[in-house]
Coordinates of C-alpha atoms in Angstrom, one line a residue:
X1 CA 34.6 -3.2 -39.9
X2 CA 30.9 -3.7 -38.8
X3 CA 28.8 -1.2 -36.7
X4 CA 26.4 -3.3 -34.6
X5 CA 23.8 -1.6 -31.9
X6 CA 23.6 -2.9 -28.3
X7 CA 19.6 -2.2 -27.1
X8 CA 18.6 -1.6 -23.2
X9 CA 18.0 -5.1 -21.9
X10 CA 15.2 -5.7 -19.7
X11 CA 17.0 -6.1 -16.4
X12 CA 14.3 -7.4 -14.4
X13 CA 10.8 -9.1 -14.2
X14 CA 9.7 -7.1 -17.1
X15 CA 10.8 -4.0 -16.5
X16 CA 9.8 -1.5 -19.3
X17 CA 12.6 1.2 -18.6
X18 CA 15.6 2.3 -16.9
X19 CA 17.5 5.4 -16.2
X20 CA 21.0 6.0 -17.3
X21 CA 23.3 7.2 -14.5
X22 CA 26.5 7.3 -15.3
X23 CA 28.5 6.4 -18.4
X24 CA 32.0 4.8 -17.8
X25 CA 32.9 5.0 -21.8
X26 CA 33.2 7.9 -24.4
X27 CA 32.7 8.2 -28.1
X28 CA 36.2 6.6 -29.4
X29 CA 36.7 4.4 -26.7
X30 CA 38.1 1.0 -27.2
X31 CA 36.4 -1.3 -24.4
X32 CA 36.8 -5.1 -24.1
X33 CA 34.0 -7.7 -23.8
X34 CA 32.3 -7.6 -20.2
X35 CA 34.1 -4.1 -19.3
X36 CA 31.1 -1.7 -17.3
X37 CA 29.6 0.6 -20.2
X38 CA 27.2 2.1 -17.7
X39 CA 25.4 2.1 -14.3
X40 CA 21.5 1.8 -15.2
X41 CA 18.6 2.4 -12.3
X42 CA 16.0 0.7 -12.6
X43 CA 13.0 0.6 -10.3
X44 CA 14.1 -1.5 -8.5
X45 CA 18.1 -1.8 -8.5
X46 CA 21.2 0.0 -10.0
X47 CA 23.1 -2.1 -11.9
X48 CA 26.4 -2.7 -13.9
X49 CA 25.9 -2.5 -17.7
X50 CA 28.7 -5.0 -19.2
X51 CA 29.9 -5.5 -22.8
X52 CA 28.5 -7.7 -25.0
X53 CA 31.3 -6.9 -27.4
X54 CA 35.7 -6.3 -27.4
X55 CA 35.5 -3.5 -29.7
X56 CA 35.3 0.4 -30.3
X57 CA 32.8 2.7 -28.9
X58 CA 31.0 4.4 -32.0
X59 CA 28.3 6.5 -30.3
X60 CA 26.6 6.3 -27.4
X61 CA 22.5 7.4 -27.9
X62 CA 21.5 8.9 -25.2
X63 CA 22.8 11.4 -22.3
X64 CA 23.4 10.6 -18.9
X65 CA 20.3 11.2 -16.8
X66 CA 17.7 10.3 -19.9
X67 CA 15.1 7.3 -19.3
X68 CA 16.0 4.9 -22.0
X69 CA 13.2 2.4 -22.8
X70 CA 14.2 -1.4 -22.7
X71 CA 14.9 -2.6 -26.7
X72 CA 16.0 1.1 -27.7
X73 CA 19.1 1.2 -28.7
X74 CA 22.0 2.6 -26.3
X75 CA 25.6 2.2 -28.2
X76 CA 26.8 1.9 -31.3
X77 CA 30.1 -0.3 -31.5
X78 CA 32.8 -0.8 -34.2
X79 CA 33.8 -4.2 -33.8
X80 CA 36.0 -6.5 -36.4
X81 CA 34.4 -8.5 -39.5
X82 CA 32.2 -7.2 -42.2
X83 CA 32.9 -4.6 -44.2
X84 CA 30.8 -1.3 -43.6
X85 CA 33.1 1.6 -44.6
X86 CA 31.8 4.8 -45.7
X87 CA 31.1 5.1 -49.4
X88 CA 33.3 7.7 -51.4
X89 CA 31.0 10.0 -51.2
X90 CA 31.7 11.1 -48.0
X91 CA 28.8 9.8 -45.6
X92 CA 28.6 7.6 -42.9
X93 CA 27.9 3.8 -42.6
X94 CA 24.5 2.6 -41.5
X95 CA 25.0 0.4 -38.0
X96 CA 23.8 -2.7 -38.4
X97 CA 20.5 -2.5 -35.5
X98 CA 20.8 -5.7 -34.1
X99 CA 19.7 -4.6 -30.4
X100 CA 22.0 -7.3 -28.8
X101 CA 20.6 -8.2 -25.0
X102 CA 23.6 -9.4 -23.2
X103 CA 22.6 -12.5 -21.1
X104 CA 19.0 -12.4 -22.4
X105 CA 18.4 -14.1 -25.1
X106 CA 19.2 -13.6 -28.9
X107 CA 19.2 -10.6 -30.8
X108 CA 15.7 -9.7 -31.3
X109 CA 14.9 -7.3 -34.5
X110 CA 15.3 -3.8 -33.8
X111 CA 12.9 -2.5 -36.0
X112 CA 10.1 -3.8 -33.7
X113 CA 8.5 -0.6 -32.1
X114 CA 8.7 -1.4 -27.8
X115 CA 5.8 -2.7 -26.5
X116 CA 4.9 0.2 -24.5
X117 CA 3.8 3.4 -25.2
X118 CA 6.7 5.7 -25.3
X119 CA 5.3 8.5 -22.6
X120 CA 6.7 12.0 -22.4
X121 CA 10.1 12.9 -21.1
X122 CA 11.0 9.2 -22.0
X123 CA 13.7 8.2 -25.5
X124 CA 13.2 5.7 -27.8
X125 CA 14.4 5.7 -31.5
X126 CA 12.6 8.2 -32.7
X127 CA 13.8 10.9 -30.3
X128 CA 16.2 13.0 -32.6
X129 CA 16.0 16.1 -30.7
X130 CA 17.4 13.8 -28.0
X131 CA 20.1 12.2 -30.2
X132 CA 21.1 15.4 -32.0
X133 CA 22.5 17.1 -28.9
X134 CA 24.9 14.0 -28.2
X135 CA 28.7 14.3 -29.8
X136 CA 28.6 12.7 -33.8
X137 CA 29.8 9.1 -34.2
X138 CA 33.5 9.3 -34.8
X139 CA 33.4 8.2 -38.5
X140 CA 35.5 5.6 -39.6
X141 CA 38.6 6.6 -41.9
X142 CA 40.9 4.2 -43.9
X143 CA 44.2 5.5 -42.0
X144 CA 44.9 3.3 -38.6
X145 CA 44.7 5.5 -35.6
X146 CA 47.1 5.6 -33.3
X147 CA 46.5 3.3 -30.6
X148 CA 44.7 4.9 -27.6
X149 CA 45.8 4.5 -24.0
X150 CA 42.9 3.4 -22.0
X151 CA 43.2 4.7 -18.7
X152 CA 41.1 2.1 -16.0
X153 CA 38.1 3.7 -14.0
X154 CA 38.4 3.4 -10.4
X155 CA 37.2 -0.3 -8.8
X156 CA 33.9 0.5 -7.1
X157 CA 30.5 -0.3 -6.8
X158 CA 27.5 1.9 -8.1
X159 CA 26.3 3.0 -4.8
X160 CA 29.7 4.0 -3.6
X161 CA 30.3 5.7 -6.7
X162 CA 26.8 7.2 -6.4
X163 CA 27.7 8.1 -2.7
X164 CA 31.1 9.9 -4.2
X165 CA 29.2 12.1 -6.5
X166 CA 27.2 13.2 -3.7
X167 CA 30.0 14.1 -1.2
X168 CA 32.3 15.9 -4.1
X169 CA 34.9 13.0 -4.2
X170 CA 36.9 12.3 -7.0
X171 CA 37.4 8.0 -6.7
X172 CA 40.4 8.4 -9.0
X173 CA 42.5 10.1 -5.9
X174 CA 41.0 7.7 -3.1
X175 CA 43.1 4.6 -2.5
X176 CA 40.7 1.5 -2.2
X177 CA 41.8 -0.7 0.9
X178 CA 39.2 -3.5 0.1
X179 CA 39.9 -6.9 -1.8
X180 CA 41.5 -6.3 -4.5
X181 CA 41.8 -2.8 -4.3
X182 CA 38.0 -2.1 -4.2
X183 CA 36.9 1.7 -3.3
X184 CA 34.6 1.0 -0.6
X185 CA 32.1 3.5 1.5
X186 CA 33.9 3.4 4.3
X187 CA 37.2 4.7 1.9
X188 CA 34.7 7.4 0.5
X189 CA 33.3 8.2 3.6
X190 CA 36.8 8.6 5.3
X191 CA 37.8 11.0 2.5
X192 CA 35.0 13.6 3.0
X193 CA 36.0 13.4 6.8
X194 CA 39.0 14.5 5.8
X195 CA 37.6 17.5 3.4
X196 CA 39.3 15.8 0.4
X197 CA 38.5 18.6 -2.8
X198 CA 35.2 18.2 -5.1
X199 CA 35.5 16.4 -8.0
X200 CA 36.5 18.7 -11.5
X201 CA 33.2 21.1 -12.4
X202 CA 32.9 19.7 -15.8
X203 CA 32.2 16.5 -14.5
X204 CA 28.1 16.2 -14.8
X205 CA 26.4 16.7 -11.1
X206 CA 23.9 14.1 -9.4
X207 CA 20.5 14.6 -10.3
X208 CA 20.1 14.2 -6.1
X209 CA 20.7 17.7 -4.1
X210 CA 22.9 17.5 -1.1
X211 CA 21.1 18.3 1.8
X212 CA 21.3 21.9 3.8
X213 CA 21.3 22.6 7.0
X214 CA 18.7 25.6 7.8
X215 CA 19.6 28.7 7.4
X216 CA 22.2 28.3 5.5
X217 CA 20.9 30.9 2.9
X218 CA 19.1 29.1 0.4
X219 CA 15.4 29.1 1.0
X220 CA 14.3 25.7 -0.8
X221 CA 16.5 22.7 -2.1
X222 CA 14.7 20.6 -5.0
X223 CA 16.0 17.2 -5.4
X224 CA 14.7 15.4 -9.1
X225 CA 12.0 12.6 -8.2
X226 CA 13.7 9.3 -9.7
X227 CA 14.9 5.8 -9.4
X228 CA 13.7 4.1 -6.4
X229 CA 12.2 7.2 -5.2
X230 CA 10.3 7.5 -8.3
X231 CA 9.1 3.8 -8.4
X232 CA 8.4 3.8 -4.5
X233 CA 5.6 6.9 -4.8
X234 CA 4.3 5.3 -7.8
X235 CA 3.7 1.7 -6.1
X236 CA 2.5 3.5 -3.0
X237 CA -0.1 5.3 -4.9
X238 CA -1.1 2.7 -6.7
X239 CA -1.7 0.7 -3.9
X240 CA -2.6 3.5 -1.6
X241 CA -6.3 3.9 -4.8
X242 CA -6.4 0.1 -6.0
X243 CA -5.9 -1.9 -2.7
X244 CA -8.8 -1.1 0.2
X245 CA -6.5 -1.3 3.1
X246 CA -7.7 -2.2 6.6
X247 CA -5.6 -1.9 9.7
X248 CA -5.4 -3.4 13.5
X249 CA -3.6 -3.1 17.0
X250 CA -2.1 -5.9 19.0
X251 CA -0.5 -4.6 21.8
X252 CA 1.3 -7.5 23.9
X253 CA 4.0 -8.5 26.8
X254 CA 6.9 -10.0 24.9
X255 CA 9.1 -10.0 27.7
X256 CA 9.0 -13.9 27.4
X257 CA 10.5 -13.7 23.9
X258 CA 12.8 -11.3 24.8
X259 CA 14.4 -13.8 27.7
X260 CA 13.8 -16.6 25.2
X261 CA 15.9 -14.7 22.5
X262 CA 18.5 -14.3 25.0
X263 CA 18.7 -17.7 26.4
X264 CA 19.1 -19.2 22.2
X265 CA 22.1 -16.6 21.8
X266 CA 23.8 -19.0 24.5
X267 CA 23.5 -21.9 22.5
X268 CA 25.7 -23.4 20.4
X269 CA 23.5 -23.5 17.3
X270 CA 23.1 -19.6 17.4
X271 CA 26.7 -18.6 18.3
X272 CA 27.8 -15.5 16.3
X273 CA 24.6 -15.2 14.9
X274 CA 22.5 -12.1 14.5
X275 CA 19.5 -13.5 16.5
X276 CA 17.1 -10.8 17.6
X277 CA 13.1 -9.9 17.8
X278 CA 12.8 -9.4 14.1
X279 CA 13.7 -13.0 13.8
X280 CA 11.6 -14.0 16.1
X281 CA 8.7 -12.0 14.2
X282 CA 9.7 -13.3 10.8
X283 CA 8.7 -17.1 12.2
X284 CA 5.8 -16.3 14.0
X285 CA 4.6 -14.7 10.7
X286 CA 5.3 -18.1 8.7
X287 CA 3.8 -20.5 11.1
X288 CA 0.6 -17.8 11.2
X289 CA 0.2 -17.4 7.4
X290 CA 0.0 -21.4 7.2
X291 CA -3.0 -21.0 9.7
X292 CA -4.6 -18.4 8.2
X293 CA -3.7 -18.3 4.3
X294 CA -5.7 -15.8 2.9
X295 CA -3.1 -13.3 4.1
X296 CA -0.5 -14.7 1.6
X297 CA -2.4 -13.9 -1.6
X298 CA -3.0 -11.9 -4.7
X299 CA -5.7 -10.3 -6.4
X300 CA -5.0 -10.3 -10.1
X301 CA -7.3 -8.1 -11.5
X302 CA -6.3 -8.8 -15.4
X303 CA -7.1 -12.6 -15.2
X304 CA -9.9 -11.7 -12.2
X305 CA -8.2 -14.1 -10.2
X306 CA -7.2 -14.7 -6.4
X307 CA -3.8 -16.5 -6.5
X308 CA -3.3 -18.1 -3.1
X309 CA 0.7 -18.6 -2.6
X310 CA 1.8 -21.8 -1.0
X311 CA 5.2 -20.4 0.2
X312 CA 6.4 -17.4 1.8
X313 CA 8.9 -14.7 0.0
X314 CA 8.8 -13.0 3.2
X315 CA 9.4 -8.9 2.6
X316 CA 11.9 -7.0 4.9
X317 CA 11.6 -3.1 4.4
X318 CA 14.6 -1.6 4.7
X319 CA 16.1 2.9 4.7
X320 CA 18.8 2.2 2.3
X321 CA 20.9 5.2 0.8
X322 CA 18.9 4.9 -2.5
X323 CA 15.5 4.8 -0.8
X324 CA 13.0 2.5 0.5
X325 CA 13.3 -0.8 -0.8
X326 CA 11.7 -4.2 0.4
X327 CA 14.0 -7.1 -0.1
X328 CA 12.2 -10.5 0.1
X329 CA 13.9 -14.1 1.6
X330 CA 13.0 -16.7 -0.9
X331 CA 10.9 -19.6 0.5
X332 CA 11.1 -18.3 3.9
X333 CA 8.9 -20.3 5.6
X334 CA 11.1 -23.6 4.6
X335 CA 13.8 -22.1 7.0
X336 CA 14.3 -22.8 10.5
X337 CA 15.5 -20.3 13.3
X338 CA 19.0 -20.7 12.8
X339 CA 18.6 -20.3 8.7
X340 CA 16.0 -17.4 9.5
X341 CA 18.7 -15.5 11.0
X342 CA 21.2 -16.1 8.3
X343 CA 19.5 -15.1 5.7
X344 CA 18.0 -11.6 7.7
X345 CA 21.6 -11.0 8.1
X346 CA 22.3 -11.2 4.6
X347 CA 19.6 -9.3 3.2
X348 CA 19.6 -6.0 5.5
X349 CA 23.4 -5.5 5.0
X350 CA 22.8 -6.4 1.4
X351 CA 20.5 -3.9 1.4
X352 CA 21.7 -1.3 3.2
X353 CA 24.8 -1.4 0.7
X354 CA 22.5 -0.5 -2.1
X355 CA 23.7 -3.9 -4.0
X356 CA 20.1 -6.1 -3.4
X357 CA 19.5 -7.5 -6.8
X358 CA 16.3 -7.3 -8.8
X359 CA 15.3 -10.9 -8.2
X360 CA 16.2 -10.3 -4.3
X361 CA 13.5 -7.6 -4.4
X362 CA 10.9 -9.1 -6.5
X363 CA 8.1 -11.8 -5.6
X364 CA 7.1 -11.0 -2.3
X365 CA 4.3 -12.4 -0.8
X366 CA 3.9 -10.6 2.4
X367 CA 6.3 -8.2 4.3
X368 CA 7.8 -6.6 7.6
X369 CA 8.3 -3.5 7.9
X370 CA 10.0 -2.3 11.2
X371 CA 9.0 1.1 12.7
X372 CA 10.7 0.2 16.2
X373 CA 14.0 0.4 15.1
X374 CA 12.8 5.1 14.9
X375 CA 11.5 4.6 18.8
X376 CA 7.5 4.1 16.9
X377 CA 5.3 2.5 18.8
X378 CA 2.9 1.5 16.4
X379 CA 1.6 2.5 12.6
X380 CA -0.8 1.8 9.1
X381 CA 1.6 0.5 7.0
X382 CA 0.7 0.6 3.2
X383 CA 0.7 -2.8 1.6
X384 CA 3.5 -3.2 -1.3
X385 CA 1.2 -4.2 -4.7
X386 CA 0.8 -7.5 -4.9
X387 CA 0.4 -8.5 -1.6
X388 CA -2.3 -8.6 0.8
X389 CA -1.0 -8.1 4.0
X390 CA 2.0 -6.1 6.1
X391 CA 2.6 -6.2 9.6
X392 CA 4.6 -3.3 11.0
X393 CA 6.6 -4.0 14.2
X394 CA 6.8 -1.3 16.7
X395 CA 9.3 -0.4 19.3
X396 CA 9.8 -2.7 22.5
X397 CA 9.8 -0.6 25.8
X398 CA 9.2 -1.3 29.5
X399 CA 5.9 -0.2 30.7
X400 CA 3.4 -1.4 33.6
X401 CA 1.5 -4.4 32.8
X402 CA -0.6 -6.7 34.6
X403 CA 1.2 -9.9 36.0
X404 CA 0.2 -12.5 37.8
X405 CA -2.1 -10.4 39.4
X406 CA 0.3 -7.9 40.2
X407 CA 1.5 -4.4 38.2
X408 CA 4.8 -5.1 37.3
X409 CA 7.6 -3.7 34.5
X410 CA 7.4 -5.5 31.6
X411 CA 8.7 -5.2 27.9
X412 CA 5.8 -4.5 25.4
X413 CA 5.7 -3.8 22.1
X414 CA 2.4 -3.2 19.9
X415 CA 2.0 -5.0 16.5
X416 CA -0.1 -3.0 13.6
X417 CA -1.1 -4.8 10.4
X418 CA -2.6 -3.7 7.0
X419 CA -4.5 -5.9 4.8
X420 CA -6.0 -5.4 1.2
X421 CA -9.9 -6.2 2.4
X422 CA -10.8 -7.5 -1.0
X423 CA -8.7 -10.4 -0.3
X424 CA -8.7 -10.9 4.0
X425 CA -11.7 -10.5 5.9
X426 CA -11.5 -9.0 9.2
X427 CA -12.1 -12.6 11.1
X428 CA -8.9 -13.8 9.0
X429 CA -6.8 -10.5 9.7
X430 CA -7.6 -11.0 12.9
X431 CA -7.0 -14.3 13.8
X432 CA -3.2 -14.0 11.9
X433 CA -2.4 -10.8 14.3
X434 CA -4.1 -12.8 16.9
X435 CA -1.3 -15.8 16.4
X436 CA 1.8 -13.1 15.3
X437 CA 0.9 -11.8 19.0
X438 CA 0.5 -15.2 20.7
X439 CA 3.7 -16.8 20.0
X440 CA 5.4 -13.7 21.1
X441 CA 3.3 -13.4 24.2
X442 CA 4.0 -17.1 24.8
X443 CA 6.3 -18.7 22.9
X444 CA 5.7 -22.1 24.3
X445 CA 2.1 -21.6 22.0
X446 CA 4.2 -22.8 19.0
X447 CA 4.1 -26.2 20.1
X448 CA 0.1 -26.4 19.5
X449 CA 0.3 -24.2 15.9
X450 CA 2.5 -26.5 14.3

């Protein structure tokens, strides 16, 4: 038998660490190759830990709940070939640390220290205070066992899992009515309506607290600051201190778009398509950044650089049950209407399922964020690092304007941008809030920006 070591893999655009959230495996498990180990949170996306091996679990490292840094190692396996028995005298093999990345590359040599500075509260190798509270590796002994019975987890995803340790459920007694027999929030959800029993007490609680009404006798609820919540405060800080942020007000009549919107859902060409304002929005904002392209930029202050982007990764935020995350469509501005819409629909329910990916959330270049959906009429938005402008779209309502001469109800809507002043001058923010607002005003304008 040989004991090799699967390390944390990066699972994203250089992350440095992740969280460990759940462990679907226990010491003496036998799991197959690409069966879930684990769920992992990064910052920016929980994901599905597979096997890289068909083998037996020999220890797992690290407890759930512990920030594991990428390259430290996070099981030990037992798998066929090679022969590292214990010697006679009693003590246990020595794993072979070969910190296997599954998917990313080969083995890299696990006796290279991470690249980042191991900061408190965080576990690397040398964390045996850590290590020494987990369960011993089941040591290997010369008599077969007999053969386990592996008992299959529940088919779900991590945020309906997530959602199920938050509501008490125990998956293993819900019946899944998806494809396949997948478990899915609406199953869970259904459940709790239903005031199905928690889940056994030894089972380890969410590090998120449930929410209480007031008054309901406890005087404070503390919920642990992680994950996306975690990574959110730091990028807003950061940006908040590093980026000088400017804002302006458009308020405008977009009770031509409005009518224009409704007149495309007739068509053919938008039939059972999610067309709405935020569409509408996401195109002005591509044919304006190709006007006024200092708004879809970078500062990159290690190479003291200004990187200018030639596309658009256009950022959508969106409330998802894990937190505020910004989802981007790649290439956005090479989309028309139709494909605009499309791929809208695809990101928000992407993201409100808590499934976007890391590469669907990283490389913006400038973002949307839409406060109208809460009844906001307008906002400063801070910028996500990196880029150099946000516009945030408030909430259409009819008011009096001035028409045709005349005071008349109309639908208006106000439009608030921030921009990173080091990299936009006021004349540029303007003039691309000054086009947002123009083809929205008048959509026929779009025949003379393009």
């Amino acid at each position: 038998m040989a004991f090799v070591d699967f390390a944390l893999p990066d699972l994203g655009e250089g992350l440095t660490e992740s969280e460990l959230v759940t462990w679907h495996v226990k010491e003496g498990d036998s799991v197959e190759l690409n069966q879930i180990l684990a769920d992992v949170e990064t910052a920016k996306a929980l994901v599905e830990l597979p096997s890289p091996f068909a083998g037996k679990i020999n220890k797992l490292y690290h407890a759930e709940g512990t920030t594991v840094l990428v390259g430290a190692p996070l099981i030990s396996f037992e798998i066929e070939g090679g022969d590292d028995s214990p010697s006679d005298s009693g003590g246990e093999s020595k794993p072979e640390r070969q910190s296997v990345l599954v998917g990313y590359g080969p083995p890299i040599d696990s006796d290279a220290k991470p690249a980042r500075r191991v900061k408190k509260g965080t576990v690397s190798d040398s964390a045996p205070s850590v290590q020494s509270a987990l369960p011993k590796a089941v040591p290997v002994s010369s008599v077969s066992p007999e053969p386990e019975v592996i008992t299959e987890s529940p088919k779900s995803t991590p945020p309906v899992r997530k959602l199920a340790r938050d509501l008490g459920i125990d998956l293993k007694s819900v019946h899944g009515t998806g494809k396949n027999g997948l478990i899915t929030r609406e199953d869970v959800e259904g459940v709790a309506l239903n005031g199905h029993p928690a889940v056994d007490a030894s089972v380890p609680a969410d590090s998120g607290a449930t929410p209480r009404a007031l008054g309901s006798g406890e005087r404070e609820t503390r919920t642990r600051i992680q994950g996306v919540r975690k990574f959110t405060a730091a990028a807003m800080v950061q940006s908040a201190f590093t980026a000088p942020h400017a804002s302006e007000f458009l308020t405008i009549d977009v009770t031509p778009t409005m009518e224009l919107i409704e007149t495309l859902k007739q068509s053919s060409q938008f039939k059972g398509k999610r067309l709405n304002l935020l569409t509408i929005v996401s195109k002005a904002i591509c044919i304006a950044v190709k006007r006024n392209p200092s708004v879809n930029s970078k500062w990159d202050e290690a190479a003291q650089e200004i990187v200018q982007y030639n596309y658009v990764n256009l950022g959508i935020a969106a409330a998802t049950p894990r937190g505020l995350m910004v989802p981007n469509i790649k290439d956005a501005d090479s989309l028309d209407l139709a494909g605009l819409a499309d791929a809208l629909s695809s990101l928000v329910e992407t993201a409100k399922k808590g499934t976007s990916s890391p590469a669907e959330l990283g490389g913006g270049t400038i973002s949307i964020t839409n406060i109208g959906s809460f009844g906001i009429d307008a906002g400063t938005p801070i910028l996500n690092p990196g880029e150099a402008m946000i516009l945030a779209l408030g909430a259409v309502k009819r008011l009096p304007w001035e028409f045709n001469g005349e005071i008349a109800l109309r639908q208006v809507l106000t439009l608030s941008v921030s921009f990173d002043h080091r990299l936009v001058d006021g004349e540029q923010g303007s003039k691309f809030l000054a086009d947002v607002g123009a083809i929205l005003a008048k959509p026929a304008m779009l025949l003379a920006m393009v």
